């Protein structure tokens, strides 16, 4: 089982990766045709909001007591899976 520090580093790296993915999608959206541009922009906004929620949960876990962070971990894993799926789905639609 990973320590809290290892877990936080792993999640922070994933957040950074998603940020880069979302930035690339934003560039594609900016270059898209007008009718797709709105759809892509809405999707990017949703992804950025999910990313913010994930970052807030990560920060709360970092501030939690040693015993509480383990309890928070399962909820954070669920949130991470949801944003991962959303980013993957968006990347496939933007191709």
mmCIF file with all atom_site columns, C-alpha atoms in Angstrom:
data_model
loop_
_atom_site.group_PDB
_atom_site.id
_atom_site.type_symbol
_atom_site.label_atom_id
_atom_site.label_alt_id
_atom_site.label_comp_id
_atom_site.label_asym_id
_atom_site.label_entity_id
_atom_site.label_seq_id
_atom_site.pdbx_PDB_ins_code
_atom_site.Cartn_x
_atom_site.Cartn_y
_atom_site.Cartn_z
_atom_site.occupancy
_atom_site.B_iso_or_equiv
_atom_site.pdbx_formal_charge
_atom_site.auth_seq_id
_atom_site.auth_comp_id
_atom_site.auth_asym_id
_atom_site.auth_atom_id
_atom_site.pdbx_PDB_model_num
ATOM 1  C CA . UNK A 1 1  ? 0.000   0.000  0.000   1.00 0.00 ? 1  UNK A CA 1
ATOM 2  C CA . UNK A 1 2  ? 1.292   3.419  -0.946  1.00 0.00 ? 2  UNK A CA 1
ATOM 3  C CA . UNK A 1 3  ? 2.034   6.025  1.657   1.00 0.00 ? 3  UNK A CA 1
ATOM 4  C CA . UNK A 1 4  ? 0.082   9.235  1.606   1.00 0.00 ? 4  UNK A CA 1
ATOM 5  C CA . UNK A 1 5  ? 3.043   11.093 0.083   1.00 0.00 ? 5  UNK A CA 1
ATOM 6  C CA . UNK A 1 6  ? 3.402   8.526  -2.719  1.00 0.00 ? 6  UNK A CA 1
ATOM 7  C CA . UNK A 1 7  ? -0.329  8.597  -3.356  1.00 0.00 ? 7  UNK A CA 1
ATOM 8  C CA . UNK A 1 8  ? -0.397  12.411 -3.483  1.00 0.00 ? 8  UNK A CA 1
ATOM 9  C CA . UNK A 1 9  ? 2.586   12.496 -5.887  1.00 0.00 ? 9  UNK A CA 1
ATOM 10 C CA . UNK A 1 10 ? 0.851   9.969  -8.152  1.00 0.00 ? 10 UNK A CA 1
ATOM 11 C CA . UNK A 1 11 ? -2.394  11.953 -8.182  1.00 0.00 ? 11 UNK A CA 1
ATOM 12 C CA . UNK A 1 12 ? -0.602  15.274 -8.674  1.00 0.00 ? 12 UNK A CA 1
ATOM 13 C CA . UNK A 1 13 ? 1.233   13.828 -11.673 1.00 0.00 ? 13 UNK A CA 1
ATOM 14 C CA . UNK A 1 14 ? -2.088  12.651 -13.098 1.00 0.00 ? 14 UNK A CA 1
ATOM 15 C CA . UNK A 1 15 ? -3.620  16.108 -12.585 1.00 0.00 ? 15 UNK A CA 1
ATOM 16 C CA . UNK A 1 16 ? -0.681  17.638 -14.446 1.00 0.00 ? 16 UNK A CA 1
ATOM 17 C CA . UNK A 1 17 ? -1.125  15.119 -17.277 1.00 0.00 ? 17 UNK A CA 1
ATOM 18 C CA . UNK A 1 18 ? -4.854  15.921 -17.516 1.00 0.00 ? 18 UNK A CA 1
ATOM 19 C CA . UNK A 1 19 ? -4.088  19.627 -17.566 1.00 0.00 ? 19 UNK A CA 1
ATOM 20 C CA . UNK A 1 20 ? -1.821  19.103 -20.575 1.00 0.00 ? 20 UNK A CA 1
ATOM 21 C CA . UNK A 1 21 ? -4.485  16.938 -22.251 1.00 0.00 ? 21 UNK A CA 1
ATOM 22 C CA . UNK A 1 22 ? -7.171  19.561 -21.662 1.00 0.00 ? 22 UNK A CA 1
ATOM 23 C CA . UNK A 1 23 ? -4.882  22.301 -22.998 1.00 0.00 ? 23 UNK A CA 1
ATOM 24 C CA . UNK A 1 24 ? -4.343  20.265 -26.194 1.00 0.00 ? 24 UNK A CA 1
ATOM 25 C CA . UNK A 1 25 ? -8.113  19.779 -26.509 1.00 0.00 ? 25 UNK A CA 1
ATOM 26 C CA . UNK A 1 26 ? -8.636  23.521 -26.076 1.00 0.00 ? 26 UNK A CA 1
ATOM 27 C CA . UNK A 1 27 ? -6.284  24.162 -28.998 1.00 0.00 ? 27 UNK A CA 1
ATOM 28 C CA . UNK A 1 28 ? -8.225  21.690 -31.140 1.00 0.00 ? 28 UNK A CA 1
ATOM 29 C CA . UNK A 1 29 ? -11.474 23.375 -30.102 1.00 0.00 ? 29 UNK A CA 1
ATOM 30 C CA . UNK A 1 30 ? -10.135 26.776 -31.086 1.00 0.00 ? 30 UNK A CA 1
ATOM 31 C CA . UNK A 1 31 ? -9.280  25.431 -34.522 1.00 0.00 ? 31 UNK A CA 1
ATOM 32 C CA . UNK A 1 32 ? -12.587 23.592 -34.997 1.00 0.00 ? 32 UNK A CA 1
ATOM 33 C CA . UNK A 1 33 ? -15.433 24.651 -37.221 1.00 0.00 ? 33 UNK A CA 1
ATOM 34 C CA . UNK A 1 34 ? -17.927 27.044 -35.653 1.00 0.00 ? 34 UNK A CA 1
ATOM 35 C CA . UNK A 1 35 ? -20.642 24.520 -34.814 1.00 0.00 ? 35 UNK A CA 1
ATOM 36 C CA . UNK A 1 36 ? -18.168 22.148 -33.171 1.00 0.00 ? 36 UNK A CA 1
ATOM 37 C CA . UNK A 1 37 ? -16.345 24.942 -31.378 1.00 0.00 ? 37 UNK A CA 1
ATOM 38 C CA . UNK A 1 38 ? -19.243 25.525 -28.947 1.00 0.00 ? 38 UNK A CA 1
ATOM 39 C CA . UNK A 1 39 ? -19.637 21.819 -28.240 1.00 0.00 ? 39 UNK A CA 1
ATOM 40 C CA . UNK A 1 40 ? -15.903 21.398 -27.642 1.00 0.00 ? 40 UNK A CA 1
ATOM 41 C CA . UNK A 1 41 ? -15.744 24.515 -25.474 1.00 0.00 ? 41 UNK A CA 1
ATOM 42 C CA . UNK A 1 42 ? -18.589 23.236 -23.284 1.00 0.00 ? 42 UNK A CA 1
ATOM 43 C CA . UNK A 1 43 ? -16.854 19.903 -22.904 1.00 0.00 ? 43 UNK A CA 1
ATOM 44 C CA . UNK A 1 44 ? -13.541 21.537 -22.028 1.00 0.00 ? 44 UNK A CA 1
ATOM 45 C CA . UNK A 1 45 ? -15.265 23.667 -19.398 1.00 0.00 ? 45 UNK A CA 1
ATOM 46 C CA . UNK A 1 46 ? -16.798 20.511 -17.883 1.00 0.00 ? 46 UNK A CA 1
ATOM 47 C CA . UNK A 1 47 ? -13.371 18.826 -17.837 1.00 0.00 ? 47 UNK A CA 1
ATOM 48 C CA . UNK A 1 48 ? -11.735 21.832 -16.184 1.00 0.00 ? 48 UNK A CA 1
ATOM 49 C CA . UNK A 1 49 ? -14.498 21.871 -13.526 1.00 0.00 ? 49 UNK A CA 1
ATOM 50 C CA . UNK A 1 50 ? -13.952 18.162 -12.830 1.00 0.00 ? 50 UNK A CA 1
ATOM 51 C CA . UNK A 1 51 ? -10.241 18.812 -12.591 1.00 0.00 ? 51 UNK A CA 1
ATOM 52 C CA . UNK A 1 52 ? -10.811 21.616 -10.082 1.00 0.00 ? 52 UNK A CA 1
ATOM 53 C CA . UNK A 1 53 ? -13.055 19.341 -7.999  1.00 0.00 ? 53 UNK A CA 1
ATOM 54 C CA . UNK A 1 54 ? -10.376 16.642 -8.032  1.00 0.00 ? 54 UNK A CA 1
ATOM 55 C CA . UNK A 1 55 ? -7.687  19.130 -6.994  1.00 0.00 ? 55 UNK A CA 1
ATOM 56 C CA . UNK A 1 56 ? -9.869  20.363 -4.104  1.00 0.00 ? 56 UNK A CA 1
ATOM 57 C CA . UNK A 1 57 ? -10.398 16.767 -2.924  1.00 0.00 ? 57 UNK A CA 1
ATOM 58 C CA . UNK A 1 58 ? -6.677  16.096 -3.175  1.00 0.00 ? 58 UNK A CA 1
ATOM 59 C CA . UNK A 1 59 ? -5.893  19.203 -1.119  1.00 0.00 ? 59 UNK A CA 1
ATOM 60 C CA . UNK A 1 60 ? -8.451  18.154 1.512   1.00 0.00 ? 60 UNK A CA 1
ATOM 61 C CA . UNK A 1 61 ? -6.848  14.730 1.710   1.00 0.00 ? 61 UNK A CA 1
ATOM 62 C CA . UNK A 1 62 ? -3.411  16.291 2.122   1.00 0.00 ? 62 UNK A CA 1
ATOM 63 C CA . UNK A 1 63 ? -4.692  18.290 5.081   1.00 0.00 ? 63 UNK A CA 1
ATOM 64 C CA . UNK A 1 64 ? -6.529  15.349 6.675   1.00 0.00 ? 64 UNK A CA 1
ATOM 65 C CA . UNK A 1 65 ? -5.225  13.505 9.676   1.00 0.00 ? 65 UNK A CA 1
ATOM 66 C CA . UNK A 1 66 ? -3.244  10.319 9.166   1.00 0.00 ? 66 UNK A CA 1
ATOM 67 C CA . UNK A 1 67 ? -6.217  8.126  9.983   1.00 0.00 ? 67 UNK A CA 1
ATOM 68 C CA . UNK A 1 68 ? -8.721  10.151 7.944   1.00 0.00 ? 68 UNK A CA 1
ATOM 69 C CA . UNK A 1 69 ? -6.775  10.145 4.681   1.00 0.00 ? 69 UNK A CA 1
ATOM 70 C CA . UNK A 1 70 ? -7.241  6.399  4.242   1.00 0.00 ? 70 UNK A CA 1
ATOM 71 C CA . UNK A 1 71 ? -11.007 6.874  4.552   1.00 0.00 ? 71 UNK A CA 1
ATOM 72 C CA . UNK A 1 72 ? -10.908 9.667  1.981   1.00 0.00 ? 72 UNK A CA 1
ATOM 73 C CA . UNK A 1 73 ? -8.846  7.605  -0.433  1.00 0.00 ? 73 UNK A CA 1
ATOM 74 C CA . UNK A 1 74 ? -11.730 5.517  -1.804  1.00 0.00 ? 74 UNK A CA 1
ATOM 75 C CA . UNK A 1 75 ? -13.784 8.623  -2.578  1.00 0.00 ? 75 UNK A CA 1
ATOM 76 C CA . UNK A 1 76 ? -10.820 10.217 -4.264  1.00 0.00 ? 76 UNK A CA 1
ATOM 77 C CA . UNK A 1 77 ? -10.204 7.081  -6.324  1.00 0.00 ? 77 UNK A CA 1
ATOM 78 C CA . UNK A 1 78 ? -13.803 7.234  -7.563  1.00 0.00 ? 78 UNK A CA 1
ATOM 79 C CA . UNK A 1 79 ? -13.425 10.917 -8.512  1.00 0.00 ? 79 UNK A CA 1
ATOM 80 C CA . UNK A 1 80 ? -10.139 10.144 -10.276 1.00 0.00 ? 80 UNK A CA 1
ATOM 81 C CA . UNK A 1 81 ? -11.716 7.330  -12.273 1.00 0.00 ? 81 UNK A CA 1
ATOM 82 C CA . UNK A 1 82 ? -14.550 9.638  -13.356 1.00 0.00 ? 82 UNK A CA 1
ATOM 83 C CA . UNK A 1 83 ? -12.271 12.415 -14.595 1.00 0.00 ? 83 UNK A CA 1
ATOM 84 C CA . UNK A 1 84 ? -9.954  9.912  -16.254 1.00 0.00 ? 84 UNK A CA 1
ATOM 85 C CA . UNK A 1 85 ? -12.880 8.461  -18.162 1.00 0.00 ? 85 UNK A CA 1
ATOM 86 C CA . UNK A 1 86 ? -14.148 11.932 -19.104 1.00 0.00 ? 86 UNK A CA 1
ATOM 87 C CA . UNK A 1 87 ? -10.737 13.038 -20.413 1.00 0.00 ? 87 UNK A CA 1
ATOM 88 C CA . UNK A 1 88 ? -10.288 9.808  -22.380 1.00 0.00 ? 88 UNK A CA 1
ATOM 89 C CA . UNK A 1 89 ? -13.759 10.123 -23.853 1.00 0.00 ? 89 UNK A CA 1
ATOM 90 C CA . UNK A 1 90 ? -13.180 13.747 -24.851 1.00 0.00 ? 90 UNK A CA 1
ATOM 91 C CA . UNK A 1 91 ? -9.835  12.915 -26.441 1.00 0.00 ? 91 UNK A CA 1
ATOM 92 C CA . UNK A 1 92 ? -11.473 10.245 -28.587 1.00 0.00 ? 92 UNK A CA 1
ATOM 93 C CA . UNK A 1 93 ? -14.251 12.620 -29.717 1.00 0.00 ? 93 UNK A CA 1
ATOM 94 C CA . UNK A 1 94 ? -11.818 15.414 -30.578 1.00 0.00 ? 94 UNK A CA 1
ATOM 95 C CA . UNK A 1 95 ? -9.850  13.285 -33.057 1.00 0.00 ? 95 UNK A CA 1
#
